Amino acid sequence: MAVGARSGHDDPEEGHEQLAESPENVTDRSTERGSGSDGIHDDNDDNRDGDSDRDGSDARKPRSFWKELPLLIGIALLLALLIKTFLVQAFSIPSDSMQDTLQRGDRVLVDKLTPWFGSEPERGEVVVFHDPGGWLDDTQAPEPNVAQRFLSFIGLMPSSEEKDLIKRVIAVGGDTVECKKGGKVQVNGVPLNETDYIYPGNTPCDDKPFGPIDVPKGSIWVMGDHRQNSLDSRYHQELTGNGTVSNDEVVGRAFVVAWPVNRWSLLPVPGAFDQSGLSAAASVASAAAPGALGLAGAVPFVLWRRRRLTRERTAG
């Protein structure tokens, strides 16, 4: 490149003048190289230098697959742990209490993400929850081996040690739920048509009638779909909460049967819980209460005003 090309002039730039040599100096150096063996310039030297540069670049080859494998496994395990902790976790169905919706040995995937954003259980959802205390005292979980513990810890296998249960949400905080022998489950006075999910041949609650139960805010009332084979909220009314489960104990909603493959299916909310009357009935009492209080306060005022007008007319 020509000296001074950056400045746009033919004259050399300041500070680079030492790079320009006179023709005489160049001739003298050429003569010195030609007169002595030490000054012989071999073109092969340049080639060797170029080869060494190329060898240096060739030495920087990608790492082999086997060297990268531990890193890939580490990243995969970390992602699995994060997914299990914050997003989705697999659970195994240990009993027949949710038949025919779920069979013993089914693997379900549970959504753990939405509770992080303040979502609460809703009527009709199938949820997994921790033992509130006293529900599984007589149940012995199988002792897992080391491999099962590890795979369960990172979420690649269903939880093997935690005392978790899976039931259907029947009523939520603020609801009143009850069921009389020979009748249907009622939520806020509205009977539920549960034929879509109750185990064939079962009754809604003949084995254990209950209620009315007022579900506290921040809690749920849960029941198994196999009513005559489910120790659900009905059977724990002597415990704190009167059989209800705190939302804080809920792990998440089971949304799909993932295994075995021939059992794959979604777990939607049954149509019985889409009745508008459920929520409307729940809000009637709260809506009526302020009105009743207002009416009670208005009556004395109206009577006082009426007596006053009557006195004024009499005096006139």
Coordinates of C-alpha atoms in Angstrom, one line a residue:
M1 CA 0.0 0.0 0.0
A2 CA 1.3 3.4 -0.9
V3 CA 2.5 5.5 2.1
G4 CA 0.2 8.4 2.9
A5 CA -2.8 6.7 1.2
R6 CA -4.9 7.4 4.2
S7 CA -4.5 11.1 4.1
G8 CA -5.4 11.3 0.4
H9 CA -2.0 13.0 -0.5
D10 CA 1.1 11.7 -2.4
D11 CA 3.4 12.9 0.4
P12 CA 4.2 10.5 3.2
E13 CA 2.4 10.9 6.5
E14 CA 4.3 12.2 9.5
G15 CA 5.5 9.5 11.8
H16 CA 5.9 7.0 8.9
E17 CA 8.8 8.6 7.1
Q18 CA 11.2 6.1 8.6
L19 CA 9.5 3.4 6.5
A20 CA 10.6 5.0 3.2
E21 CA 14.2 4.2 2.1
S22 CA 16.3 5.9 -0.6
P23 CA 17.2 3.8 -3.7
E24 CA 20.8 4.0 -2.7
N25 CA 20.2 2.3 0.6
V26 CA 18.2 -0.4 -1.1
T27 CA 21.0 -1.0 -3.5
D28 CA 23.6 -1.3 -0.8
R29 CA 21.5 -3.9 1.1
S30 CA 21.0 -5.9 -2.0
T31 CA 24.8 -5.9 -2.6
E32 CA 25.5 -7.0 1.0
R33 CA 23.1 -9.9 0.7
G34 CA 24.7 -11.0 -2.5
S35 CA 28.3 -10.8 -1.2
G36 CA 28.0 -12.9 2.0
S37 CA 26.6 -16.3 2.7
D38 CA 25.0 -14.9 5.8
G39 CA 23.0 -12.5 3.7
I40 CA 21.6 -15.2 1.3
H41 CA 17.8 -14.9 1.2
D42 CA 16.1 -18.2 0.5
D43 CA 12.5 -18.1 -0.8
N44 CA 12.0 -21.4 0.9
D45 CA 12.2 -19.6 4.3
D46 CA 9.0 -17.7 3.4
N47 CA 7.4 -20.9 2.4
R48 CA 8.4 -22.5 5.7
D49 CA 7.1 -19.6 7.6
G50 CA 3.8 -19.8 5.8
D51 CA 3.6 -23.5 6.5
S52 CA 4.2 -22.9 10.2
D53 CA 1.4 -20.3 10.2
R54 CA -0.9 -22.8 8.5
D55 CA 0.1 -25.5 10.9
G56 CA -0.7 -23.2 13.8
S57 CA -4.1 -22.5 12.5
D58 CA -4.7 -26.2 11.7
A59 CA -3.8 -27.0 15.3
R60 CA -6.9 -25.1 16.5
K61 CA -9.3 -27.9 15.6
P62 CA -12.8 -28.2 17.2
R63 CA -12.9 -30.3 20.4
S64 CA -14.0 -33.9 19.9
F65 CA -17.6 -35.1 20.6
W66 CA -16.5 -37.1 23.6
K67 CA -14.9 -34.1 25.2
E68 CA -18.1 -32.1 24.6
L69 CA -20.4 -34.8 25.9
P70 CA -20.0 -34.1 29.6
L71 CA -20.8 -30.4 29.0
L72 CA -23.9 -31.4 27.0
I73 CA -25.1 -33.8 29.7
G74 CA -24.6 -31.2 32.4
I75 CA -26.6 -28.6 30.5
A76 CA -29.4 -31.1 29.8
L77 CA -29.6 -32.0 33.5
L78 CA -29.7 -28.4 34.5
L79 CA -32.5 -27.7 32.1
A80 CA -34.4 -30.7 33.3
L81 CA -34.1 -29.6 36.9
L82 CA -35.3 -26.1 36.0
I83 CA -38.2 -27.4 34.1
K84 CA -39.1 -29.8 36.9
T85 CA -38.9 -27.0 39.5
F86 CA -40.7 -24.2 37.7
L87 CA -42.6 -25.5 34.6
V88 CA -43.7 -29.2 34.4
Q89 CA -43.3 -32.2 36.5
A90 CA -44.3 -35.9 36.0
F91 CA -46.3 -37.8 38.6
S92 CA -47.3 -41.4 38.8
I93 CA -50.8 -42.5 39.8
P94 CA -50.5 -44.8 42.7
S95 CA -54.1 -45.8 43.4
D96 CA -57.5 -46.3 41.8
S97 CA -59.2 -43.3 43.5
M98 CA -59.4 -41.3 40.2
Q99 CA -60.7 -44.1 38.0
D100 CA -61.9 -44.1 35.2
T101 CA -60.3 -40.7 34.4
L102 CA -56.9 -42.0 35.6
Q103 CA -55.7 -45.6 36.0
R104 CA -53.1 -46.9 38.4
G105 CA -49.7 -46.5 36.8
D106 CA -50.6 -43.6 34.5
R107 CA -48.1 -40.8 34.3
V108 CA -49.5 -37.3 34.2
L109 CA -47.8 -34.0 33.6
V110 CA -48.5 -31.2 36.0
D111 CA -48.4 -27.6 35.2
K112 CA -46.3 -25.8 37.8
L113 CA -45.9 -22.5 36.0
T114 CA -49.2 -20.8 36.3
P115 CA -49.3 -20.8 40.1
W116 CA -46.1 -18.7 40.0
F117 CA -48.2 -16.0 38.3
G118 CA -50.9 -16.1 41.0
S119 CA -53.2 -18.6 39.3
E120 CA -55.4 -20.6 41.8
P121 CA -57.2 -23.9 41.4
E122 CA -60.6 -23.8 39.7
R123 CA -63.6 -26.1 40.0
G124 CA -63.3 -29.2 37.9
E125 CA -59.5 -29.3 37.6
V126 CA -57.5 -32.4 38.5
V127 CA -54.8 -31.2 40.8
V128 CA -51.8 -32.7 42.6
F129 CA -51.2 -31.5 46.2
H130 CA -49.0 -32.2 49.1
D131 CA -50.4 -34.1 52.0
P132 CA -52.0 -31.3 54.2
G133 CA -51.3 -33.5 57.2
G134 CA -52.9 -36.7 58.3
W135 CA -54.2 -37.8 54.9
L136 CA -51.4 -40.4 54.1
D137 CA -50.3 -41.3 57.6
D138 CA -51.1 -45.0 57.0
T139 CA -49.7 -45.1 53.5
Q140 CA -46.2 -46.5 53.0
A141 CA -44.4 -45.3 49.9
P142 CA -42.1 -47.8 48.2
E143 CA -38.4 -47.2 49.0
P144 CA -36.7 -45.9 45.8
N145 CA -33.2 -46.9 44.8
V146 CA -30.4 -44.4 44.1
A147 CA -31.1 -44.1 40.4
Q148 CA -34.8 -43.5 41.0
R149 CA -34.0 -40.8 43.6
F150 CA -31.7 -39.0 41.2
L151 CA -34.1 -39.2 38.2
S152 CA -37.0 -38.1 40.4
F153 CA -34.9 -35.2 41.7
I154 CA -34.3 -33.8 38.2
G155 CA -37.8 -34.5 37.0
L156 CA -37.1 -37.3 34.5
M157 CA -39.1 -39.7 36.7
P158 CA -42.3 -39.2 38.7
S159 CA -41.9 -38.1 42.3
S160 CA -41.1 -41.3 44.3
E161 CA -40.8 -40.1 47.9
E162 CA -43.0 -37.0 48.3
K163 CA -46.4 -37.7 49.8
D164 CA -48.6 -36.2 47.1
L165 CA -52.2 -36.8 46.2
I166 CA -54.3 -36.2 43.1
K167 CA -58.0 -35.4 43.2
R168 CA -60.6 -33.3 41.4
V169 CA -61.4 -29.8 42.7
I170 CA -65.2 -29.7 43.5
A171 CA -65.4 -26.4 45.3
V172 CA -63.1 -23.4 45.8
G173 CA -62.8 -20.7 48.5
G174 CA -66.1 -18.9 49.3
D175 CA -68.2 -21.9 48.0
T176 CA -70.6 -23.9 50.0
V177 CA -70.6 -27.6 49.2
E178 CA -72.8 -30.5 50.4
C179 CA -74.1 -33.9 49.4
K180 CA -76.9 -35.8 51.0
K181 CA -77.3 -39.6 50.7
G182 CA -79.2 -40.4 47.6
G183 CA -78.7 -37.0 46.1
K184 CA -76.1 -35.1 44.0
V185 CA -73.2 -33.0 45.1
Q186 CA -74.3 -29.4 45.3
V187 CA -72.1 -26.3 45.0
N188 CA -73.7 -23.1 46.2
G189 CA -77.1 -24.8 45.9
V190 CA -76.5 -25.9 42.3
P191 CA -76.5 -29.7 41.8
L192 CA -73.7 -31.1 39.6
N193 CA -74.3 -33.6 36.9
E194 CA -71.1 -35.7 37.4
T195 CA -71.9 -38.6 35.0
D196 CA -69.0 -37.6 32.7
Y197 CA -66.3 -38.4 35.2
I198 CA -67.7 -40.4 38.1
Y199 CA -66.7 -44.1 38.0
P200 CA -69.5 -46.2 36.4
G201 CA -71.8 -47.6 39.1
N202 CA -70.7 -45.1 41.8
T203 CA -73.0 -42.7 43.6
P204 CA -72.0 -39.1 44.2
C205 CA -71.6 -39.6 48.0
D206 CA -73.8 -42.4 49.4
D207 CA -70.7 -43.9 51.1
K208 CA -69.9 -40.7 52.9
P209 CA -72.6 -37.9 52.8
F210 CA -71.4 -34.5 54.0
G211 CA -72.1 -30.8 54.5
P212 CA -72.9 -28.2 54.1
I213 CA -69.3 -27.1 54.2
D214 CA -68.2 -23.5 53.8
V215 CA -64.8 -23.6 52.0
P216 CA -62.5 -21.0 53.5
K217 CA -60.8 -18.5 51.2
G218 CA -57.6 -19.7 49.7
S219 CA -58.7 -23.4 50.0
I220 CA -60.3 -26.1 48.0
W221 CA -62.6 -29.1 48.5
V222 CA -61.5 -32.2 46.6
M223 CA -63.0 -35.5 45.7
G224 CA -61.9 -38.6 43.8
D225 CA -63.7 -39.7 40.6
H226 CA -64.0 -43.2 42.1
R227 CA -66.2 -42.1 44.9
Q228 CA -66.5 -45.4 46.7
N229 CA -62.7 -45.9 46.6
S230 CA -61.4 -42.4 47.5
L231 CA -60.4 -41.1 50.9
D232 CA -60.9 -37.5 49.9
S233 CA -62.0 -34.3 51.7
R234 CA -65.1 -36.1 53.0
Y235 CA -62.9 -38.4 55.2
H236 CA -60.8 -35.8 56.8
Q237 CA -63.3 -33.3 58.2
E238 CA -61.9 -33.9 61.7
L239 CA -58.6 -32.3 60.7
T240 CA -57.7 -28.6 60.5
G241 CA -59.6 -27.0 57.6
N242 CA -62.6 -29.3 58.0
G243 CA -61.3 -31.5 55.1
T244 CA -60.3 -28.6 52.8
V245 CA -56.9 -28.2 51.3
S246 CA -55.0 -24.9 51.3
N247 CA -54.0 -23.6 47.9
D248 CA -50.4 -23.3 49.2
E249 CA -50.3 -27.1 49.3
V250 CA -51.2 -27.4 45.6
V251 CA -48.3 -28.4 43.3
G252 CA -50.2 -27.7 40.1
R253 CA -52.9 -28.8 37.7
A254 CA -52.6 -32.2 35.9
F255 CA -53.3 -31.4 32.2
V256 CA -52.4 -34.5 30.3
V257 CA -51.9 -38.2 30.6
A258 CA -48.5 -38.7 29.1
W259 CA -47.8 -42.4 29.6
P260 CA -48.5 -45.1 28.6
V261 CA -48.8 -44.0 25.0
N262 CA -52.1 -45.8 24.4
R263 CA -53.6 -43.8 27.4
W264 CA -52.5 -40.4 26.1
S265 CA -55.3 -37.8 26.6
L266 CA -55.9 -34.3 27.9
L267 CA -57.6 -33.6 31.2
P268 CA -60.1 -30.8 30.5
V269 CA -62.6 -29.3 32.9
P270 CA -65.9 -31.2 32.6
G271 CA -69.0 -29.4 31.4
A272 CA -70.7 -29.8 34.8
F273 CA -68.5 -27.0 36.1
D274 CA -69.3 -24.6 33.3
Q275 CA -72.7 -23.8 34.7
S276 CA -73.0 -20.1 35.2
G277 CA -75.2 -20.6 38.3
L278 CA -72.2 -22.0 40.3
S279 CA -70.5 -18.6 40.4
A280 CA -73.7 -16.6 40.3
A281 CA -75.1 -18.5 43.2
A282 CA -71.9 -18.0 45.1
S283 CA -72.1 -14.2 44.6
V284 CA -75.8 -13.9 45.4
A285 CA -75.2 -14.0 49.1
S286 CA -72.4 -11.5 49.0
A287 CA -74.4 -9.2 46.6
A288 CA -77.5 -9.5 48.7
A289 CA -75.8 -8.7 52.0
P290 CA -74.9 -5.1 51.2
G291 CA -78.4 -4.6 49.8
A292 CA -80.0 -6.0 52.9
L293 CA -77.8 -3.8 55.2
G294 CA -78.7 -0.8 53.1
L295 CA -82.4 -1.5 53.3
A296 CA -82.2 -2.0 57.0
G297 CA -80.5 1.3 57.4
A298 CA -82.9 3.1 55.1
V299 CA -86.1 2.0 56.8
P300 CA -85.7 4.0 60.0
F301 CA -84.7 7.1 58.0
V302 CA -87.9 6.7 55.8
L303 CA -90.1 6.3 58.8
W304 CA -88.6 9.3 60.6
R305 CA -89.0 11.5 57.5
R306 CA -92.6 10.3 57.1
R307 CA -93.5 11.2 60.7
R308 CA -91.9 14.6 60.3
L309 CA -93.9 15.4 57.2
T310 CA -97.0 14.2 59.0
R311 CA -96.4 16.6 61.9
E312 CA -95.8 19.6 59.6
R313 CA -99.0 19.0 57.8
T314 CA -100.9 18.7 61.1
A315 CA -99.4 21.9 62.3
G316 CA -100.2 23.8 59.1

